[in-house]
PDB file of C-alpha atoms in Angstrom:
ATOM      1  CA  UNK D  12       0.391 -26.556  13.911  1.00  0.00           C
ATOM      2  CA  UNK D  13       1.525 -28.611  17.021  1.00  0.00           C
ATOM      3  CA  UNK D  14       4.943 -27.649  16.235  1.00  0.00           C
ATOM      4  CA  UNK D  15       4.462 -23.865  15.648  1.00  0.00           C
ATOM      5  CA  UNK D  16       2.689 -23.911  18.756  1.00  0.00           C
ATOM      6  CA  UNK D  17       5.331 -25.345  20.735  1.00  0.00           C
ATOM      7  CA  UNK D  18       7.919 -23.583  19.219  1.00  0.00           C
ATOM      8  CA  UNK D  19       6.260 -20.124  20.206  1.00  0.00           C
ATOM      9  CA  UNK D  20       5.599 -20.786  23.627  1.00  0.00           C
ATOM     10  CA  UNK D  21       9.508 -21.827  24.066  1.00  0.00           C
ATOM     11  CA  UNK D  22      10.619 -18.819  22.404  1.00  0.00           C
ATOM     12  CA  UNK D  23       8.355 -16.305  24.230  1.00  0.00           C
ATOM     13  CA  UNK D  24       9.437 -18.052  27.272  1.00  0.00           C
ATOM     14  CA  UNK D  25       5.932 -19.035  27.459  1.00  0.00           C
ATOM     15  CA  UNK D  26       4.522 -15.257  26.786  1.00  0.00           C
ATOM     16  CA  UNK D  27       2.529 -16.054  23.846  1.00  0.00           C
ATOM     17  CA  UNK D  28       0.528 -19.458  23.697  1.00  0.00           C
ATOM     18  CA  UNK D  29      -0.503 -19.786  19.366  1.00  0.00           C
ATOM     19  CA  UNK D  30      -3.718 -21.755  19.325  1.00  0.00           C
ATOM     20  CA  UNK D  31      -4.390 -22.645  16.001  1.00  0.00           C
ATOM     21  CA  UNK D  32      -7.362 -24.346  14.626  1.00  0.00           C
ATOM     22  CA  UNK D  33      -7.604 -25.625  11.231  1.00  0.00           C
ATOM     23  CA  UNK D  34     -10.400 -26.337   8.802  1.00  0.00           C
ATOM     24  CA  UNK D  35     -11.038 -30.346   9.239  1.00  0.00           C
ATOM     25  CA  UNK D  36     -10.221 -31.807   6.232  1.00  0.00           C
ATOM     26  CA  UNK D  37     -13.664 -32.626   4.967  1.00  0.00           C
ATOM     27  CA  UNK D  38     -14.553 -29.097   4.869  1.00  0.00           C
ATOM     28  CA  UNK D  39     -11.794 -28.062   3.096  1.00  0.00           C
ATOM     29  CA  UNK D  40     -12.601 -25.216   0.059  1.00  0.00           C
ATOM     30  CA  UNK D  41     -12.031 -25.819  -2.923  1.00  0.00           C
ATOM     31  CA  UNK D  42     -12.104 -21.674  -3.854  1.00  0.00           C
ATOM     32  CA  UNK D  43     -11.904 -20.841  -7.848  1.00  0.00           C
ATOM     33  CA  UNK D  44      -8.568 -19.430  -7.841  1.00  0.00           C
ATOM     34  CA  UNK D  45      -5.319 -20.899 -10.073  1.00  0.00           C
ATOM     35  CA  UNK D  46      -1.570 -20.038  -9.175  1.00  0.00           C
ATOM     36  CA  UNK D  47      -1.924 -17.728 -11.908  1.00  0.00           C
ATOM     37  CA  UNK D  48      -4.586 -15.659  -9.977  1.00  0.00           C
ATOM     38  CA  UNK D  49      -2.167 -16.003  -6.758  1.00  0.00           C
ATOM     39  CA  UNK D  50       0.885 -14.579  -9.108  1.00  0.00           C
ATOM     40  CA  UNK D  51      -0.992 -11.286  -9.911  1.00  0.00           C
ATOM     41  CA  UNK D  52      -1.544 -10.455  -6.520  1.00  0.00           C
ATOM     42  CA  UNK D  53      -4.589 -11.974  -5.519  1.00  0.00           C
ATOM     43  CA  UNK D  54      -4.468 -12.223  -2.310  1.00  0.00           C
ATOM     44  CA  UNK D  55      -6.866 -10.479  -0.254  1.00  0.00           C
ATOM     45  CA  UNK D  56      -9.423 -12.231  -2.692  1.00  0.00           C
ATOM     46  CA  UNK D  57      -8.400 -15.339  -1.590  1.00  0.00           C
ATOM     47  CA  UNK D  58      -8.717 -14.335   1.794  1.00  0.00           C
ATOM     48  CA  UNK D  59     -11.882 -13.001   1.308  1.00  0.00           C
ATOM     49  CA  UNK D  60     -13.450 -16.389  -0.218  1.00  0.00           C
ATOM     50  CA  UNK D  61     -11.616 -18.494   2.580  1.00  0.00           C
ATOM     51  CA  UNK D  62     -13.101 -16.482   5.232  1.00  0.00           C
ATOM     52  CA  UNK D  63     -16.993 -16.790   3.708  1.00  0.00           C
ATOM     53  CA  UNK D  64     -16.442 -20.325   2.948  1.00  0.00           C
ATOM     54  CA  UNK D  65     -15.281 -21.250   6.085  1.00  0.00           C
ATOM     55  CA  UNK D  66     -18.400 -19.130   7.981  1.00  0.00           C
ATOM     56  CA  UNK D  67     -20.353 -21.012   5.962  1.00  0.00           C
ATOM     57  CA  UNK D  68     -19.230 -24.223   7.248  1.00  0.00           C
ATOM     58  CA  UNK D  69     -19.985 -23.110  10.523  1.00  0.00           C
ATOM     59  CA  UNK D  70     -16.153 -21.699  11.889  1.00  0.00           C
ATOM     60  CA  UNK D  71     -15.922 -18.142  13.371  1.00  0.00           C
ATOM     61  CA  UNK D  72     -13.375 -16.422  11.649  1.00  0.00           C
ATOM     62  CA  UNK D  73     -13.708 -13.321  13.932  1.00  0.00           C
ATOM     63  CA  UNK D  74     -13.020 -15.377  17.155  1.00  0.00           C
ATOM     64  CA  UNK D  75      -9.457 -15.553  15.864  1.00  0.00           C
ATOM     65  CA  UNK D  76      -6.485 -12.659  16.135  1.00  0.00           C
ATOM     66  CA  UNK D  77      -5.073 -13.304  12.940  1.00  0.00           C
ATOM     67  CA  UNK D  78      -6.076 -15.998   9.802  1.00  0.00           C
ATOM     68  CA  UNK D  79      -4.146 -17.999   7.525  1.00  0.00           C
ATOM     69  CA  UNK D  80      -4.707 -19.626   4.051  1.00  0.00           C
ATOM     70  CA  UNK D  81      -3.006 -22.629   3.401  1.00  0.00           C
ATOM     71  CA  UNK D  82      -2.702 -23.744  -0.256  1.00  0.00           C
ATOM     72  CA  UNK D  83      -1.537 -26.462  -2.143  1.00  0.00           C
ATOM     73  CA  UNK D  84       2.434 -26.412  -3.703  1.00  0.00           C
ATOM     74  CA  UNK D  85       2.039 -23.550  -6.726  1.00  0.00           C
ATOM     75  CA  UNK D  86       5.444 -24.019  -8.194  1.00  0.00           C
ATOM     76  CA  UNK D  87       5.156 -21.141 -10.303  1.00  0.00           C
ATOM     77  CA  UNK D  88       5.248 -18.370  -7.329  1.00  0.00           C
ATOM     78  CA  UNK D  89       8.178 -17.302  -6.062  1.00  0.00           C
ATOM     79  CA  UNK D  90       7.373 -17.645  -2.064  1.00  0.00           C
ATOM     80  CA  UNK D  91       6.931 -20.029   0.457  1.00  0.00           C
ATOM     81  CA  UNK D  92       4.615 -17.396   2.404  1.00  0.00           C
ATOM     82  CA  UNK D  93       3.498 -13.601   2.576  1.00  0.00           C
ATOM     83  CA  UNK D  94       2.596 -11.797   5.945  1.00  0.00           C
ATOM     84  CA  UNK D  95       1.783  -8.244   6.590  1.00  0.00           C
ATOM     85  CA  UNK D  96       3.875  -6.745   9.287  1.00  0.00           C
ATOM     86  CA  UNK D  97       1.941  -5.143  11.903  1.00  0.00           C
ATOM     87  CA  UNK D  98      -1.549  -6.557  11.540  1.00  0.00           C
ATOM     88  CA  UNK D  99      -3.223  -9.189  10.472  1.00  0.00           C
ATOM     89  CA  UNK D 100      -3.623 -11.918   7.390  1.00  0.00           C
ATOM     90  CA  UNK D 101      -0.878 -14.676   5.947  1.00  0.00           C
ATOM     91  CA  UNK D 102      -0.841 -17.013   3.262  1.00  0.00           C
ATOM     92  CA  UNK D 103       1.537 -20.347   3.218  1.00  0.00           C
ATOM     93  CA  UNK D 104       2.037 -22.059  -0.583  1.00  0.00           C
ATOM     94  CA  UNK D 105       2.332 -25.255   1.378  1.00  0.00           C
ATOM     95  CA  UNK D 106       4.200 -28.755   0.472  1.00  0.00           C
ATOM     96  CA  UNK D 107       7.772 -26.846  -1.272  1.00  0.00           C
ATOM     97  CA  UNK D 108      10.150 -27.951   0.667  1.00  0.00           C
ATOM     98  CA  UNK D 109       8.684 -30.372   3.362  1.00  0.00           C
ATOM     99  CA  UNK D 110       6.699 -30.369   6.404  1.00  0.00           C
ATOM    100  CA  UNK D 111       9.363 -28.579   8.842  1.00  0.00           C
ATOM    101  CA  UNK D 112       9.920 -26.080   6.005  1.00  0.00           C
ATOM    102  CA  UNK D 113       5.759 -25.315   6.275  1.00  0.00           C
ATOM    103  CA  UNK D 114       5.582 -25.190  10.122  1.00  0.00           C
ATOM    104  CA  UNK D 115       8.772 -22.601   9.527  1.00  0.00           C
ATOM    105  CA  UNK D 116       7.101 -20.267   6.945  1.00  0.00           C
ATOM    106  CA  UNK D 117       4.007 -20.324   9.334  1.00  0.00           C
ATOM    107  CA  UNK D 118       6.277 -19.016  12.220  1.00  0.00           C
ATOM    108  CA  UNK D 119       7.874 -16.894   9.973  1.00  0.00           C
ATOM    109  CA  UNK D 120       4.658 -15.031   8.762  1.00  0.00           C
ATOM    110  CA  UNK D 121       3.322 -15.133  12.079  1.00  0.00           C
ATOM    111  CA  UNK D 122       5.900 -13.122  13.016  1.00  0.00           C
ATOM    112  CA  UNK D 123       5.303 -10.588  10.661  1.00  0.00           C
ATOM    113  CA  UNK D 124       1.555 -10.310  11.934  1.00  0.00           C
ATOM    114  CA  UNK D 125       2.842  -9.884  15.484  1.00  0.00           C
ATOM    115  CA  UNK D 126       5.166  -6.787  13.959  1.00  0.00           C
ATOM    116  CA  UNK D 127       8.681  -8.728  13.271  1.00  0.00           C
ATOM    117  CA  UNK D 128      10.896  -7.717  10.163  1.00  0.00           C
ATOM    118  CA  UNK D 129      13.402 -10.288   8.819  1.00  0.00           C
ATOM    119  CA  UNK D 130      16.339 -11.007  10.525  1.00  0.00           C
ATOM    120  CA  UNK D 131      19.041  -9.914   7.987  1.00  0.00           C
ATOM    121  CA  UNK D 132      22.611 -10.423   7.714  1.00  0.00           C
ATOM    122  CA  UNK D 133      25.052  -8.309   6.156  1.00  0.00           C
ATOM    123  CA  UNK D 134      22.348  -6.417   4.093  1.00  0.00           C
ATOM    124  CA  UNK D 135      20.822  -9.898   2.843  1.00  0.00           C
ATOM    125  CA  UNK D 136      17.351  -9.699   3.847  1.00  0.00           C
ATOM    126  CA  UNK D 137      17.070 -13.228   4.597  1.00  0.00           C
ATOM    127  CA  UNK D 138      20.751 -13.647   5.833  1.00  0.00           C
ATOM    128  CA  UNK D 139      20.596 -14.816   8.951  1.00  0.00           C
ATOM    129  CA  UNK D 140      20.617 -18.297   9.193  1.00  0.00           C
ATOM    130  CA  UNK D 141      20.150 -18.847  13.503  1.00  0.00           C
ATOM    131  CA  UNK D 142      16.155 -16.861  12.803  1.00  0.00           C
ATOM    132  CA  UNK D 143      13.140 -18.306  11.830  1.00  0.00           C
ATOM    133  CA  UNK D 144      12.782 -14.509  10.633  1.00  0.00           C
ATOM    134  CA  UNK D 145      16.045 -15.336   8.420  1.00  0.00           C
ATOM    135  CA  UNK D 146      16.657 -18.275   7.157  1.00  0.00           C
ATOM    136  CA  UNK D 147      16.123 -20.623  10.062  1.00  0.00           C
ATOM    137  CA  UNK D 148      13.940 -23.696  10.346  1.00  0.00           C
ATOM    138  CA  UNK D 149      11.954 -24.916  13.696  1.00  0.00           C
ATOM    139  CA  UNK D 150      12.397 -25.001  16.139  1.00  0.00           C
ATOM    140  CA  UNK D 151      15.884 -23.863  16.302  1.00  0.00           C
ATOM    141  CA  UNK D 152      15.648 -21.145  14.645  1.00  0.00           C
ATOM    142  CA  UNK D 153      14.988 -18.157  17.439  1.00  0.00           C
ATOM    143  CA  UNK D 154      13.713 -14.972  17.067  1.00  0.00           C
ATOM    144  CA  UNK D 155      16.905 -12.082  17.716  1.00  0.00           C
ATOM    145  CA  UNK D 156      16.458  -9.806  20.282  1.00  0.00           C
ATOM    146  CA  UNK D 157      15.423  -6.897  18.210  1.00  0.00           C
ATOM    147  CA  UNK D 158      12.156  -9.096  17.416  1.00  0.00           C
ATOM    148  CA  UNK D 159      11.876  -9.865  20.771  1.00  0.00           C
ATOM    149  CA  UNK D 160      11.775  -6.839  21.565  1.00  0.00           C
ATOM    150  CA  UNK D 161       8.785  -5.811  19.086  1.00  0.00           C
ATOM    151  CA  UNK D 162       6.438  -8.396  20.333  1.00  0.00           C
ATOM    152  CA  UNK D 163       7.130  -7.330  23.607  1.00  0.00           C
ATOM    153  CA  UNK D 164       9.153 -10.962  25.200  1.00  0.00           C
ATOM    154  CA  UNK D 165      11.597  -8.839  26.154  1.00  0.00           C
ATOM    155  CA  UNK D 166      11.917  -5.258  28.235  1.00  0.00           C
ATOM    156  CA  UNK D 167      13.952  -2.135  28.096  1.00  0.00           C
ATOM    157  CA  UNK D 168      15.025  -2.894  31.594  1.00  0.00           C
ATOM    158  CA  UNK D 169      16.828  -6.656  30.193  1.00  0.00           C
ATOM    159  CA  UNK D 170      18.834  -4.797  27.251  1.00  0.00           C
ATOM    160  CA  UNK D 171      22.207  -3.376  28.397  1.00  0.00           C
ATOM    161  CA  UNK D 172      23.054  -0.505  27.150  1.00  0.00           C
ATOM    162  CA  UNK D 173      26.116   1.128  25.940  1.00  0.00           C
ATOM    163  CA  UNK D 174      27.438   4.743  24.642  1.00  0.00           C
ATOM    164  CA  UNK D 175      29.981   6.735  23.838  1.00  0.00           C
ATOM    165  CA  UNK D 176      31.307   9.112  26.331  1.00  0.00           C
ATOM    166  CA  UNK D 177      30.328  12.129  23.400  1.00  0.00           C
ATOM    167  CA  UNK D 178      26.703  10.314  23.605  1.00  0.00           C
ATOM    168  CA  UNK D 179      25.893  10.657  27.583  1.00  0.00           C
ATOM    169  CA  UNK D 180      22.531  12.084  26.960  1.00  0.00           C
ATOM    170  CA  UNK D 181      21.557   8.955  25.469  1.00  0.00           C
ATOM    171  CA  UNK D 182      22.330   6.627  28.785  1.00  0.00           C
ATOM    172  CA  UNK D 183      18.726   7.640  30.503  1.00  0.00           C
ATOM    173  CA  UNK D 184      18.088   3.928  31.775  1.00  0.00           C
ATOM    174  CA  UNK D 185      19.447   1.936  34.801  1.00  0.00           C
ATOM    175  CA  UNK D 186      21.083  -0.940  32.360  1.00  0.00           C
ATOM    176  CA  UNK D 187      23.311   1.968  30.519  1.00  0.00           C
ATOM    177  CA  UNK D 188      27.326   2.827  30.829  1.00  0.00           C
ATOM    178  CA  UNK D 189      29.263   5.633  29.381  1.00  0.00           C
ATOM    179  CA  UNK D 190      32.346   4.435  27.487  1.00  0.00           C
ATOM    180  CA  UNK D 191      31.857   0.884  28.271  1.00  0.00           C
ATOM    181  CA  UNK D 192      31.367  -1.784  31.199  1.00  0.00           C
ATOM    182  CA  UNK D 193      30.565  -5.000  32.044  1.00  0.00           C
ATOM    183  CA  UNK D 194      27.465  -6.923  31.517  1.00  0.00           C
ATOM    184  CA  UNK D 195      26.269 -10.555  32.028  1.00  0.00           C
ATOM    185  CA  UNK D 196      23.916 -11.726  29.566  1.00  0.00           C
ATOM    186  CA  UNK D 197      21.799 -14.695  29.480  1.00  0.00           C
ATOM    187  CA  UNK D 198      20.558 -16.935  26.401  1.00  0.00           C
ATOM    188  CA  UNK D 199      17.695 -15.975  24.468  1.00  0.00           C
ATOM    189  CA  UNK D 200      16.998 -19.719  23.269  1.00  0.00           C
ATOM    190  CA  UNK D 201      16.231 -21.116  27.006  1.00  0.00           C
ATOM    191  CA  UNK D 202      13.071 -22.058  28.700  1.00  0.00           C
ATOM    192  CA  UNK D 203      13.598 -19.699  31.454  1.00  0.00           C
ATOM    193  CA  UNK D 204      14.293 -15.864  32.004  1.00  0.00           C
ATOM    194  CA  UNK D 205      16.148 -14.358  34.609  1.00  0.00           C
ATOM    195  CA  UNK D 206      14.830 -11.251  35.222  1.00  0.00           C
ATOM    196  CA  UNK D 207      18.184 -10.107  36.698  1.00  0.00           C
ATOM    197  CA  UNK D 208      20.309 -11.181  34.068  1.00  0.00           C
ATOM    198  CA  UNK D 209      20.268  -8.769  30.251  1.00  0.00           C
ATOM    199  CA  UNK D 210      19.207 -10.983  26.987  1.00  0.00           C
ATOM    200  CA  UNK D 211      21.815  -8.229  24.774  1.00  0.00           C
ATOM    201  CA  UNK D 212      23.952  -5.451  25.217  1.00  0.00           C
ATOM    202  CA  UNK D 213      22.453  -2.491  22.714  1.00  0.00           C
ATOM    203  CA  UNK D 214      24.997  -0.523  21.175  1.00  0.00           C
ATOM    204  CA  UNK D 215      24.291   2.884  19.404  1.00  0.00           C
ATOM    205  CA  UNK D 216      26.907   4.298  16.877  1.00  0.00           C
ATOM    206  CA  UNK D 217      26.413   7.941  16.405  1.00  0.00           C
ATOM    207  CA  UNK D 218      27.957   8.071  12.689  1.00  0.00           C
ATOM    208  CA  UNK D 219      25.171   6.008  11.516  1.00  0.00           C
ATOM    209  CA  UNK D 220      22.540   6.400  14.141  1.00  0.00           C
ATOM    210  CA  UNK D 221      22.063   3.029  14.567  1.00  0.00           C
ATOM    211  CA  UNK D 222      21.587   0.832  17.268  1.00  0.00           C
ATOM    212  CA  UNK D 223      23.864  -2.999  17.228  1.00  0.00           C
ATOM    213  CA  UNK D 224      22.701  -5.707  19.247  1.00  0.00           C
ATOM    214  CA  UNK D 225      25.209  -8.264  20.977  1.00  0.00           C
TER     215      UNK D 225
END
């Protein structure tokens, strides 16, 4: 927890502080549900019973902005972690690959909650290997811009952005050039922000009506 905490605050560039408070360990649940029950999508049910349990025991679960249930190692699911994208709830099948490898999943599906997709790379979903929304462990691995973005870390006005000449209705903002230009970016894995400086240079590509991010 330490560790996802610390690895938050140095990627928001210290916009979002994560404090996490865990059941102490002698009033951990011991809920009635196998790996089995997990496998056939029992989730919110688990949720459900973690959340009573715990108000029984005397936590608040409705103090917090978003809950998690840890689990012992199921070796029979195929995840590390689920987390809705966009609101709230995340379970981690804990102890699989180590204790980074946990602290990462829990960054990971935080991430989700807080709106984040995965960081892909050519078209694998989990591709990217420099994201703790890819493939990345902690605390290296850095959200990309476009997640940045999402959770709000970073503005419109610190993403250049650039057009073609046939596109000129598009450049709206101060930070945009027609048919190129020059831009100096900063880092996006720093424990500062320059509020003068761009964090990526947005590029939109009319034939697929996308936007790239350098």
């Amino acid at each position: 927890h330490a560790t996802v905490t610390e690895y938050f605050s140095a990627a928001s560039w210290g916009e979002l502080r994560v404090n996490m408070t865990a059941t102490a360990s002698s009033d951990m649940l011991a809920l009635n549900y196998s790996c089995a029950d997990l496998a056939a999508d029992a989730y919110d049910g688990v949720m459900a019973a973690a959340v009573a349990g715990a108000s029984a025991k005397g936590y608040d679960p409705s103090a917090a902005d978003t809950l998690g249930v840890v689990f012992p190692y199921c070796s029979t699911l195929g995840w590390s972690g689920l987390g809705y994208v966009g609101y709230d709830g995340y379970w981690i099948n804990t102890g699989g690959g180590g204790y980074w490898y946990d602290a990462a999943t829990i960054a990971h599906e935080i991430g989700h909650n807080y709106g984040a997709n995965h960081a892909s790379d050519r078209m694998v979903e989990y591709g990217n290997i420099y994201s703790v929304m890819g493939d990345a462990g902690l605390p290296e691995g850095q959200f990309l811009t476009v997640g940045k973005e999402v959770v709000d870390w970073v503005g419109e006005g610190q993403i250049a952005h650039a057009v073609a000449p046939a596109d000129a209705a598009l450049c709206v903002a101060a930070s945009c050039a027609v048919g190129g230009g020059t831009f100096t970016l900063q880092a996006t894995d720093t424990g500062t922000l320059d509020p003068n400086r761009f964090v990526a240079l947005r590029i939109y590509t009319p034939v697929e009506d996308w936007y790239y991010y350098v």
